Coordinates of C-alpha atoms in Angstrom, one line a residue:
M1 CA 0.0 0.0 0.0
T2 CA 1.3 3.4 -1.0
R3 CA 1.9 5.6 2.0
N4 CA -0.1 8.9 2.2
T5 CA 1.9 12.1 2.8
R6 CA -1.1 13.5 4.6
P7 CA -2.5 12.0 7.8
N8 CA -5.5 9.8 8.0
I9 CA -7.8 11.0 10.9
L10 CA -9.9 8.8 13.2
W11 CA -12.3 10.8 15.4
T12 CA -14.2 8.9 18.1
V13 CA -17.0 10.8 19.9
S14 CA -18.6 9.4 23.0
E15 CA -22.1 10.8 23.6
D16 CA -22.9 12.8 26.8
C17 CA -19.7 11.7 28.3
P18 CA -17.6 13.6 30.9
P19 CA -13.9 12.8 31.3
R20 CA -14.3 10.1 34.0
F21 CA -11.2 8.3 32.7
G22 CA -8.2 7.0 34.4
C23 CA -6.0 9.5 32.4
Y24 CA -8.1 12.3 33.9
G25 CA -7.4 11.1 37.4
D26 CA -10.6 9.1 38.1
P27 CA -9.6 6.1 40.3
L28 CA -12.8 4.3 39.5
A29 CA -12.5 4.4 35.8
A30 CA -11.8 1.4 33.6
T31 CA -10.5 3.1 30.5
P32 CA -7.2 1.3 29.5
N33 CA -7.5 2.2 25.7
L34 CA -8.1 5.9 26.2
D35 CA -5.4 6.0 29.0
A36 CA -2.9 4.5 26.6
L37 CA -4.0 6.9 23.8
A38 CA -3.3 9.8 26.2
E39 CA 0.1 8.5 27.0
R40 CA 1.2 8.7 23.4
G41 CA -0.7 11.9 22.7
T42 CA -1.8 15.2 24.1
L43 CA -4.5 15.3 26.8
F44 CA -6.5 18.5 27.1
G45 CA -7.5 18.8 30.8
Q46 CA -9.8 21.8 30.3
A47 CA -11.8 21.1 27.1
Y48 CA -15.3 22.4 26.9
S49 CA -18.2 21.9 24.5
A50 CA -20.1 24.8 22.9
A51 CA -23.3 23.8 24.6
P52 CA -24.2 21.3 27.4
V53 CA -26.5 19.3 25.1
C54 CA -26.1 17.4 21.9
A55 CA -27.8 19.1 19.0
P56 CA -26.5 22.7 19.5
S57 CA -23.0 21.4 20.3
R58 CA -23.0 19.2 17.2
F59 CA -23.9 22.2 15.1
A60 CA -20.6 23.7 16.3
L61 CA -18.7 20.5 15.8
L62 CA -19.9 20.3 12.1
T63 CA -19.5 24.0 11.1
G64 CA -17.0 25.5 13.5
V65 CA -19.6 28.2 14.2
A66 CA -21.1 28.8 17.6
P67 CA -24.8 27.7 17.5
E68 CA -25.9 31.1 18.9
S69 CA -24.4 32.7 15.8
N70 CA -27.0 30.9 13.6
G71 CA -30.3 30.8 15.4
P72 CA -32.3 28.7 16.1
A73 CA -29.3 26.3 16.3
H74 CA -28.8 27.3 19.9
H75 CA -32.1 25.7 20.9
M76 CA -32.5 22.0 21.8
R77 CA -33.9 20.8 19.3
A78 CA -34.3 22.9 16.2
V79 CA -33.7 23.0 12.4
A80 CA -31.6 26.1 11.7
H81 CA -30.9 27.2 8.1
R82 CA -27.3 26.7 7.2
P83 CA -26.3 29.3 4.5
A84 CA -24.9 27.7 1.4
W85 CA -21.6 29.4 1.9
M86 CA -21.1 27.9 5.4
T87 CA -19.0 24.9 4.4
T88 CA -18.6 22.1 6.8
Y89 CA -15.3 20.3 7.7
P90 CA -16.2 17.1 5.8
E91 CA -17.0 19.1 2.6
L92 CA -13.6 20.9 2.9
A93 CA -11.8 17.6 3.6
R94 CA -13.5 15.9 0.6
A95 CA -12.3 18.9 -1.5
Q96 CA -8.8 17.9 -0.5
G97 CA -9.3 14.3 -1.7
Y98 CA -10.2 12.8 1.6
Y99 CA -12.7 9.9 1.9
C100 CA -15.1 11.1 4.7
S101 CA -17.2 8.7 6.6
N102 CA -19.6 9.1 9.6
N103 CA -21.4 6.3 11.4
V104 CA -25.0 6.9 12.5
K105 CA -25.1 10.3 14.3
T106 CA -26.2 13.4 12.3
D107 CA -28.0 15.4 14.9
Y108 CA -26.6 18.7 13.6
N109 CA -29.5 21.0 14.5
C110 CA -29.7 22.5 11.0
D111 CA -31.0 21.7 7.5
V112 CA -27.8 20.2 6.2
D113 CA -28.2 17.0 4.1
P114 CA -25.8 14.5 5.8
H115 CA -25.6 12.4 2.6
A116 CA -24.4 15.5 0.7
V117 CA -21.6 16.4 3.0
W118 CA -20.3 12.8 3.7
D119 CA -19.0 10.2 1.3
A120 CA -20.7 7.6 3.5
C121 CA -23.1 8.3 6.3
A122 CA -24.6 5.1 7.7
P123 CA -24.3 2.7 10.6
T124 CA -21.8 0.7 8.6
A125 CA -19.7 3.7 7.4
H126 CA -16.0 2.8 7.7
W127 CA -12.6 3.9 6.3
R128 CA -12.3 0.4 4.9
D129 CA -14.8 1.4 2.2
R130 CA -12.6 4.2 0.7
P131 CA -11.1 4.1 -2.7
E132 CA -7.6 2.5 -2.7
G133 CA -4.9 4.9 -1.7
A134 CA -7.3 7.7 -0.6
P135 CA -6.6 9.4 2.8
F136 CA -9.6 9.2 5.1
L137 CA -11.3 11.2 7.8
A138 CA -13.6 8.7 9.7
V139 CA -15.9 9.7 12.5
F140 CA -17.4 7.1 14.9
N141 CA -20.1 8.2 17.3
I142 CA -20.3 5.8 20.3
D143 CA -23.8 6.2 21.7
G144 CA -23.7 3.7 24.6
T145 CA -22.9 6.5 27.0
H146 CA -25.9 8.6 26.1
E147 CA -28.1 9.9 28.9
S148 CA -30.8 7.3 28.1
S149 CA -28.3 4.6 29.3
V150 CA -29.0 5.5 32.9
F151 CA -32.8 5.0 32.5
R152 CA -32.2 1.2 32.5
R153 CA -29.4 0.0 34.7
D154 CA -26.9 -2.9 34.3
E155 CA -25.0 -4.4 37.1
P156 CA -22.4 -1.8 38.2
I157 CA -18.7 -2.5 37.8
V158 CA -17.8 -0.2 40.8
D159 CA -18.9 -0.2 44.4
R160 CA -21.7 2.3 44.7
D161 CA -20.3 3.4 48.1
A162 CA -17.0 4.3 46.5
V163 CA -18.6 6.9 44.2
R164 CA -17.9 10.5 45.1
L165 CA -21.1 12.5 44.8
P166 CA -20.8 16.3 44.2
A167 CA -21.8 18.5 47.1
Y168 CA -24.9 19.8 45.3
L169 CA -26.5 16.3 45.2
P170 CA -28.1 14.4 48.2
D171 CA -26.6 11.1 49.1
A172 CA -29.6 9.1 47.8
P173 CA -29.3 5.4 46.7
D174 CA -30.8 6.1 43.3
I175 CA -28.3 8.9 42.6
R176 CA -25.4 6.6 43.7
A177 CA -26.7 3.9 41.5
D178 CA -26.9 6.1 38.4
F179 CA -23.3 7.2 38.9
A180 CA -22.1 3.7 39.5
H181 CA -23.9 2.3 36.5
Y182 CA -22.5 5.0 34.2
Y183 CA -18.9 3.7 34.9
R184 CA -19.9 0.5 33.1
K185 CA -21.0 2.5 30.0
I186 CA -17.8 4.4 30.0
A187 CA -15.8 1.2 30.1
E188 CA -17.9 -0.2 27.3
M189 CA -17.2 2.9 25.2
D190 CA -13.5 2.6 25.9
A191 CA -13.6 -1.0 24.7
E192 CA -15.2 0.2 21.4
V193 CA -12.4 2.7 21.0
G194 CA -10.0 -0.1 21.5
R195 CA -11.7 -2.2 18.8
L196 CA -11.3 0.7 16.3
L197 CA -7.6 1.1 17.2
A198 CA -7.1 -2.6 16.8
Q199 CA -8.7 -2.3 13.3
L200 CA -6.2 0.5 12.5
A201 CA -3.4 -1.8 13.5
E202 CA -4.8 -4.7 11.4
D203 CA -4.9 -2.4 8.4
G204 CA -1.3 -1.2 9.0
L205 CA -2.5 2.4 9.5
L206 CA -1.4 3.3 13.0
D207 CA 1.7 5.1 11.8
D208 CA -0.4 7.2 9.3
T209 CA -3.4 8.1 11.5
I210 CA -4.0 10.9 13.9
V211 CA -6.6 9.8 16.5
I212 CA -8.9 12.3 18.3
H213 CA -11.3 11.4 21.0
T214 CA -13.9 13.7 22.6
S215 CA -17.5 14.0 23.5
D216 CA -20.4 16.1 22.2
H217 CA -20.8 17.6 25.8
G218 CA -20.5 16.7 29.4
G219 CA -22.2 14.2 31.7
V220 CA -25.7 12.8 32.3
N221 CA -26.1 13.0 36.0
P222 CA -28.3 15.7 37.7
R223 CA -27.1 19.3 37.1
S224 CA -24.8 18.3 34.3
K225 CA -26.3 17.9 30.8
R226 CA -28.3 21.1 30.0
W227 CA -26.6 23.2 32.6
C228 CA -23.6 25.5 32.1
Y229 CA -21.4 24.1 34.8
D230 CA -18.3 22.0 34.2
E231 CA -20.3 18.8 34.6
G232 CA -22.4 19.8 31.6
L233 CA -19.6 21.3 29.5
H234 CA -16.4 19.6 30.5
V235 CA -15.4 17.0 27.9
P236 CA -12.5 14.7 27.3
L237 CA -10.2 15.7 24.5
I238 CA -7.2 13.6 23.5
V239 CA -5.2 14.0 20.3
A240 CA -2.7 11.3 19.5
A241 CA -0.4 11.8 16.5
P242 CA 2.0 9.1 15.2
E243 CA 5.7 10.0 15.1
R244 CA 5.7 11.5 11.6
Y245 CA 3.0 14.0 12.6
A246 CA 4.0 14.5 16.2
H247 CA 5.5 17.9 15.6
L248 CA 2.0 19.3 14.9
F249 CA 1.0 19.0 18.6
P250 CA 2.7 19.2 22.0
P251 CA 5.1 16.3 22.8
P252 CA 3.5 12.9 23.6
G253 CA 2.3 12.6 27.2
T254 CA 1.7 16.4 27.5
R255 CA -1.3 17.6 29.5
V256 CA -2.6 21.0 28.4
E257 CA -4.4 22.9 31.1
A258 CA -5.4 26.0 29.1
A259 CA -9.2 26.3 28.5
V260 CA -10.0 24.9 25.0
G261 CA -13.3 24.9 23.3
T262 CA -14.2 21.9 21.1
I263 CA -15.4 24.5 18.5
R264 CA -11.6 24.4 17.7
I265 CA -11.8 20.9 16.3
P266 CA -13.3 21.7 12.9
P267 CA -10.6 24.2 11.9
T268 CA -8.1 21.7 13.3
L269 CA -9.4 19.0 10.9
V270 CA -9.3 21.4 8.0
D271 CA -5.8 22.3 8.9
L272 CA -4.7 18.7 9.1
V273 CA -6.1 17.7 5.7
G274 CA -4.3 20.6 4.0
G275 CA -7.2 22.9 3.5
T276 CA -7.7 26.6 4.1
V277 CA -9.6 27.3 7.3
P278 CA -12.6 29.4 6.2
A279 CA -13.2 32.8 7.8
H280 CA -16.6 31.7 9.2
M281 CA -15.0 29.2 11.6
Q282 CA -14.8 30.9 14.9
G283 CA -12.2 28.8 16.7
A284 CA -8.5 28.6 16.1
S285 CA -6.8 25.4 15.0
L286 CA -5.1 23.3 17.6
V287 CA -2.2 22.6 15.2
G288 CA 0.9 24.4 16.4
A289 CA -1.0 26.4 19.1
D290 CA 0.9 27.6 22.2
F291 CA -2.0 27.1 24.6
D292 CA -1.4 30.0 26.9
A293 CA -3.3 29.2 30.1
D294 CA -3.5 32.9 31.0
R295 CA -5.1 33.9 27.7
E296 CA -7.2 31.0 26.4
L297 CA -11.0 31.0 27.0
A298 CA -13.8 28.6 26.2
F299 CA -17.4 29.9 25.8
G300 CA -20.7 28.0 26.3
M301 CA -24.4 28.7 26.3
R302 CA -27.9 27.4 26.6
N303 CA -31.3 28.6 25.5
R304 CA -34.3 26.4 25.1
M305 CA -33.7 22.9 26.5
D306 CA -36.6 20.9 25.3
A307 CA -39.7 22.6 26.8
R308 CA -37.8 25.0 29.1
N309 CA -36.5 28.4 27.9
D310 CA -33.6 29.7 30.0
M311 CA -30.9 31.9 28.5
V312 CA -27.5 31.4 30.0
R313 CA -24.1 32.4 28.8
T314 CA -20.7 31.3 30.3
V315 CA -17.0 31.6 29.8
R316 CA -14.2 29.5 31.3
D317 CA -10.5 30.1 31.7
A318 CA -8.0 27.7 33.1
R319 CA -9.3 28.2 36.7
Y320 CA -12.6 30.2 36.8
R321 CA -16.1 29.7 35.5
Y322 CA -18.2 32.8 35.0
I323 CA -22.0 32.5 34.3
R324 CA -24.5 35.1 33.4
N325 CA -28.2 34.1 33.9
Y326 CA -30.4 36.2 31.7
E327 CA -33.6 34.9 33.4
P328 CA -32.7 34.8 37.1
H329 CA -36.4 34.8 38.1
R330 CA -36.6 31.2 36.9
P331 CA -35.4 28.3 39.2
Y332 CA -32.7 26.0 37.9
G333 CA -34.7 22.8 38.7
L334 CA -37.6 23.2 36.3
H335 CA -39.0 19.8 35.4
Q336 CA -37.8 18.5 32.0
A337 CA -39.7 15.4 30.8
F338 CA -36.8 13.5 29.2
A339 CA -34.3 14.2 32.0
W340 CA -36.8 13.2 34.6
L341 CA -36.8 9.6 33.2
A342 CA -33.6 9.2 35.2
K343 CA -34.0 8.0 38.8
G344 CA -31.4 10.5 39.9
Y345 CA -33.6 13.5 39.1
Q346 CA -36.6 11.9 40.6
A347 CA -34.7 11.2 43.9
W348 CA -33.3 14.7 44.1
E349 CA -36.8 16.3 43.6
A350 CA -38.3 13.9 46.1
A351 CA -35.8 14.9 48.7
H352 CA -36.6 18.6 47.9
L353 CA -40.3 18.1 48.3
N354 CA -39.7 16.2 51.6
A355 CA -37.5 19.1 52.9
E356 CA -34.5 16.7 53.2
L357 CA -31.8 18.9 51.5
D358 CA -29.2 21.2 52.9
D359 CA -28.8 24.7 51.6
V360 CA -26.3 23.7 48.9
Q361 CA -28.5 20.9 47.6
E362 CA -31.6 23.1 47.8
A363 CA -30.1 25.9 45.7
F364 CA -31.1 24.0 42.5
W365 CA -34.8 24.4 43.3
R366 CA -34.5 28.2 43.9
E367 CA -34.3 31.2 41.7
K368 CA -30.8 31.7 40.2
P369 CA -28.3 34.4 41.1
G370 CA -27.9 36.7 38.1
I371 CA -24.1 36.2 38.1
E372 CA -22.1 33.2 39.2
L373 CA -18.3 33.0 39.5
Y374 CA -16.5 29.8 40.7
D375 CA -12.9 29.1 41.5
T376 CA -12.9 25.5 40.1
T377 CA -9.5 24.7 41.7
A378 CA -10.8 25.4 45.2
D379 CA -14.4 24.5 44.5
P380 CA -14.6 21.8 41.8
D381 CA -18.3 21.2 42.4
Q382 CA -19.1 24.9 41.8
V383 CA -21.2 25.6 44.8
R384 CA -19.6 28.6 46.3
N385 CA -20.5 31.7 44.3
L386 CA -17.8 34.3 44.4
A387 CA -19.7 36.9 42.3
G388 CA -19.6 40.2 44.2
D389 CA -16.7 39.2 46.3
P390 CA -14.2 42.2 46.3
A391 CA -11.3 39.8 46.4
H392 CA -12.4 38.4 43.0
A393 CA -13.7 41.6 41.5
H394 CA -10.9 41.7 38.9
V395 CA -11.6 38.2 37.7
E396 CA -15.3 38.9 37.5
R397 CA -14.8 42.0 35.5
R398 CA -12.3 40.4 33.2
L399 CA -14.5 37.5 32.4
D400 CA -17.7 39.6 32.1
D401 CA -15.9 41.9 29.6
A402 CA -14.7 38.8 27.7
L403 CA -18.2 37.3 27.5
R404 CA -19.7 40.6 26.3
A405 CA -17.1 40.9 23.6
H406 CA -17.7 37.3 22.5
M407 CA -21.4 37.7 22.3
T408 CA -21.0 40.8 20.2
A409 CA -18.4 39.1 18.0
V410 CA -20.5 36.1 17.2
N411 CA -23.7 38.2 16.9
D412 CA -25.4 36.1 19.6
N413 CA -29.0 35.3 18.4
G414 CA -30.1 34.1 21.8
F415 CA -32.1 37.2 22.6
L416 CA -34.4 36.6 19.7
P417 CA -37.7 34.7 20.3
E418 CA -37.7 31.4 18.5
G419 CA -39.2 31.7 15.1
S420 CA -38.3 35.4 14.7
A421 CA -37.7 36.6 11.1
A422 CA -34.4 37.9 12.3
E423 CA -33.1 34.5 13.3
G424 CA -30.2 33.0 11.4
Y425 CA -26.6 33.9 10.5
D426 CA -27.4 36.1 7.5
A427 CA -30.8 37.4 8.6
S428 CA -29.6 38.6 12.0
R429 CA -26.7 40.5 10.3
A430 CA -29.0 42.4 7.9
P431 CA -29.0 46.2 8.6
E432 CA -31.4 47.1 11.4
A433 CA -32.6 43.6 11.8
Y434 CA -31.1 42.9 15.2
P435 CA -29.8 45.8 17.3
L436 CA -27.7 43.6 19.5
A437 CA -25.8 46.4 21.2
R438 CA -29.2 48.1 22.3
I439 CA -30.5 44.7 23.5
L440 CA -27.3 44.0 25.5
D441 CA -27.6 47.4 27.2
V442 CA -31.0 46.3 28.5
A443 CA -30.5 42.6 29.0
D444 CA -27.2 42.8 30.8
R445 CA -28.8 44.7 33.6
I446 CA -31.3 42.0 34.4
A447 CA -28.8 39.9 36.3
R448 CA -28.5 42.6 39.0
R449 CA -32.3 42.7 39.6
D450 CA -31.8 46.3 40.7
P451 CA -35.0 48.5 41.0
A452 CA -32.8 51.4 39.9
D453 CA -32.8 49.9 36.4
L454 CA -36.6 50.2 36.1
P455 CA -36.5 53.4 34.0
T456 CA -34.2 51.7 31.5
Y457 CA -36.7 48.8 31.2
L458 CA -39.7 51.2 30.8
A459 CA -37.8 53.1 28.1
A460 CA -37.1 49.8 26.4
L461 CA -40.8 49.0 26.3
T462 CA -41.3 51.9 23.9
D463 CA -38.4 50.9 21.6
T464 CA -39.2 50.5 17.9
D465 CA -37.5 47.0 18.0
A466 CA -39.6 44.2 19.4
T467 CA -36.6 42.3 20.8
V468 CA -35.5 45.4 22.8
R469 CA -39.1 45.7 24.1
R470 CA -39.1 42.0 25.0
W471 CA -36.0 42.3 27.1
G472 CA -37.4 45.4 28.8
A473 CA -40.4 43.3 29.7
I474 CA -38.3 40.5 31.0
G475 CA -36.3 43.0 33.1
V476 CA -39.5 44.2 34.7
L477 CA -40.7 40.6 35.3
A478 CA -37.4 39.8 37.0
L479 CA -37.8 42.7 39.4
G480 CA -41.0 41.3 40.8
R481 CA -43.1 43.5 43.1
A482 CA -40.3 46.0 43.2
A483 CA -41.5 47.1 39.7
A484 CA -44.9 48.3 41.0
D485 CA -44.5 51.6 39.1
A486 CA -44.4 49.7 35.9
V487 CA -48.0 48.4 36.1
P488 CA -49.6 51.0 33.8
F489 CA -46.8 50.5 31.3
L490 CA -47.3 46.7 31.4
R491 CA -51.0 47.0 30.9
A492 CA -50.5 49.3 27.9
A493 CA -48.1 46.8 26.4
V494 CA -50.5 43.8 27.0
A495 CA -53.2 45.8 25.3
D496 CA -51.3 47.3 22.4
D497 CA -48.0 45.6 21.6
P498 CA -48.3 43.6 18.3
D499 CA -45.6 41.1 19.4
P500 CA -46.8 38.1 21.6
H501 CA -43.2 37.7 22.9
V502 CA -43.5 41.2 24.4
R503 CA -47.1 40.8 25.7
I504 CA -46.4 37.4 27.4
P505 CA -43.7 38.6 29.9
C506 CA -45.7 41.8 30.5
A507 CA -48.8 39.7 31.3
E508 CA -46.8 37.3 33.4
A509 CA -45.4 40.2 35.5
L510 CA -48.9 41.6 36.0
A511 CA -50.5 38.2 36.8
C512 CA -47.7 36.8 39.0
H513 CA -46.7 39.9 41.0
F514 CA -49.8 42.1 41.0
G515 CA -52.7 39.6 40.8
D516 CA -54.1 41.0 37.5
A517 CA -56.8 38.5 36.4
E518 CA -57.0 40.0 32.9
A519 CA -53.3 39.5 32.4
A520 CA -53.8 35.8 33.4
D521 CA -56.5 35.6 30.8
E522 CA -54.1 37.0 28.2
L523 CA -51.6 34.2 29.1
A524 CA -54.3 31.5 28.6
G525 CA -55.3 33.0 25.3
S526 CA -51.6 32.8 24.1
A527 CA -51.4 29.2 25.2
S528 CA -54.0 28.2 22.6
T529 CA -52.4 25.9 20.0
D530 CA -53.7 28.2 17.3
H531 CA -50.5 30.2 18.0
P532 CA -47.0 29.2 16.9
P533 CA -45.3 26.6 19.1
A534 CA -42.8 29.1 20.6
V535 CA -45.7 31.4 21.7
V536 CA -47.6 28.4 23.2
L537 CA -44.5 27.3 25.1
E538 CA -43.8 30.7 26.5
A539 CA -47.4 31.2 27.6
L540 CA -47.5 27.7 29.2
T541 CA -44.2 28.6 31.1
A542 CA -45.9 31.8 32.4
L543 CA -49.0 29.9 33.4
A544 CA -46.8 27.4 35.3
A545 CA -45.1 30.2 37.1
L546 CA -48.6 31.3 38.4
G547 CA -48.7 28.1 40.4
P548 CA -51.3 25.3 40.2
E549 CA -54.1 27.1 42.1
R550 CA -54.0 30.2 39.9
A551 CA -53.5 28.2 36.7
R552 CA -56.5 25.9 37.5
P553 CA -59.2 28.2 35.8
Y554 CA -57.3 27.6 32.6
R555 CA -57.2 23.8 32.8
A556 CA -59.2 23.3 29.5
V557 CA -56.7 25.4 27.6
I558 CA -53.8 23.5 29.2
A559 CA -55.4 20.2 28.5
E560 CA -55.8 21.1 24.8
A561 CA -52.1 22.0 24.7
A562 CA -51.3 18.6 26.3
D563 CA -53.0 16.9 23.4
N564 CA -52.0 19.2 20.5
G565 CA -49.0 21.2 21.7
G566 CA -46.4 19.1 20.0
E567 CA -43.6 17.3 21.8
Y568 CA -42.4 20.1 24.0
G569 CA -45.6 22.0 24.6
G570 CA -47.4 18.7 25.2
N571 CA -44.8 17.6 27.8
L572 CA -45.0 20.9 29.7
A573 CA -48.8 21.0 29.6
R574 CA -49.1 17.4 30.9
H575 CA -46.7 18.2 33.7
L576 CA -48.8 21.3 34.6
L577 CA -52.0 19.3 34.5
L578 CA -50.6 16.8 37.0
R579 CA -49.7 19.7 39.3
I580 CA -53.1 21.3 38.9
D581 CA -54.9 18.0 39.6
G582 CA -52.7 17.2 42.6
R583 CA -51.4 14.0 41.0
Y584 CA -47.8 14.9 40.3
T585 CA -44.9 13.0 41.9
P586 CA -41.3 13.1 40.7
E587 CA -41.7 9.5 39.4
T588 CA -44.7 10.4 37.1
V589 CA -43.7 10.0 33.5
V590 CA -45.0 12.6 31.0
F591 CA -42.4 12.0 28.2
D592 CA -43.7 10.0 25.2
W593 CA -41.2 8.8 22.6
E594 CA -44.0 8.2 20.0
R595 CA -45.4 11.7 20.5
M596 CA -41.9 13.2 20.1
L597 CA -41.4 11.5 16.8
R598 CA -44.9 12.3 15.5
A599 CA -44.3 16.0 16.4
I600 CA -41.3 16.3 14.2
P601 CA -41.9 16.3 10.4
E602 CA -40.3 13.3 8.6
A603 CA -38.0 15.6 6.6
H604 CA -36.8 17.2 9.8
R605 CA -36.3 13.8 11.4
K606 CA -34.0 12.8 8.6
A607 CA -32.1 16.1 8.9
L608 CA -31.7 15.6 12.6
G609 CA -30.7 12.0 12.3
I610 CA -33.3 10.8 14.8
G611 CA -36.3 8.5 14.6

């Protein structure tokens, strides 16, 4: 066989998988293959995904573009429009003569045709099917570590009592069991990586192939997936290059502790195959980088997670994690139908309802602080919030400035209501379509929940741009009863504003904080499934915030949404009905796989790679 002058690339991706590996210092892990890979490669100790959930993070892994740059790719789950000019790394690699294969997973959160960008995209896709002599880029997604694996447990391979639980979780048997069970799934994933490496050896390709291993995002246990803490965003990242390509990366056995975003993988792949990294890719290639721990930053985000809207942005350096919560009036622990299939979430909520939690564990069920700052060296569980601490003011200011600059640079679409005409990479950059600077000047104040900002919010309610008005309304809502002077302005907006995404937060503020019955009626009207799904979901969220008793008069509307509100609206409405009827327990299942698949058009299912 003729030897290629360019490297082959094998990229293994374990789903939903935190770095609980031996090479990352976990004494319970059984990961001999990945540990050996790290010994002969570079281990990135502080690698982070673009989002703490699969579909948005996979958009970034395909395109090299932050999902919030190209709404609605930042929501879980959506079908964003990918502009024709936004080339993906497999397209660029194929243009360089590479055979590109991908097995199974195509959950890219956009309208890309997987079969158009890959040479082979199927469960059996393999480098062995390439034309003779062609270099290859082969991606293998290993799904055994997916969140759903903890819904049905196998016999654990570790002692449940040996598991270290983070401080934010109660020491409940079901939580321990979920953690212990997951070590088996990681071990099985490691064995699959070992089988692929053995096939490389069988084919005589070890000396010609760069191997990359990572995950689409962090772990599956409570307060990990979907949340912007390290447990949700921290991923393994190992790059092992054979001797002839070793000069491209730090020396074998090196551990890099600079913060690195996995959004840097696509430009790295383009670099390795000899292509030109396109300007739209927002990360820098890992090839030849110096990894300055004092300078490197990794950014992350969340918006809608299934049925729950909650805009959060975060930045991580080598030591500190900074989080800005744009909706601090919402608790962390809002029920999510799919996540609650796990016994761990059920056990945590049961302990909350039974008043069995300490203050640290109870924090998940309370409203969020607007700003969070954690020293992850001293506080790896991220439970001691340093925001506002004078001793860390310089760190907070530095990371806050960096986050604002990043959001501006990527033209963060997250402030737009889902379905807005301004959503999308090109649409949001059209002149006057999306005044992000004006929006940030309003929305960045919300975290403070300072009544002194009320005049800014009231001025925003009269802005010509609906998104500015929307965030003015959310600012008032977050102030609660301290915004009493806003009542006439809120009533005027509910009566006259043409945008439902402005009217709903105004009506919620009136109904929740000032007992306005007409405003509650407005919310119920917006929950009718005659409206677009995003409007229905926001109205149901507001009705849920009223509480079961005050939502009860609108039971018929909520029941109709339970039947006809689609996957996410239906899940939220069924949960609310159970609470209204006094039948809810944490173990009650409202998620329905068949309903989920029926709610997604067949063409979208194919684009998403599900169903």
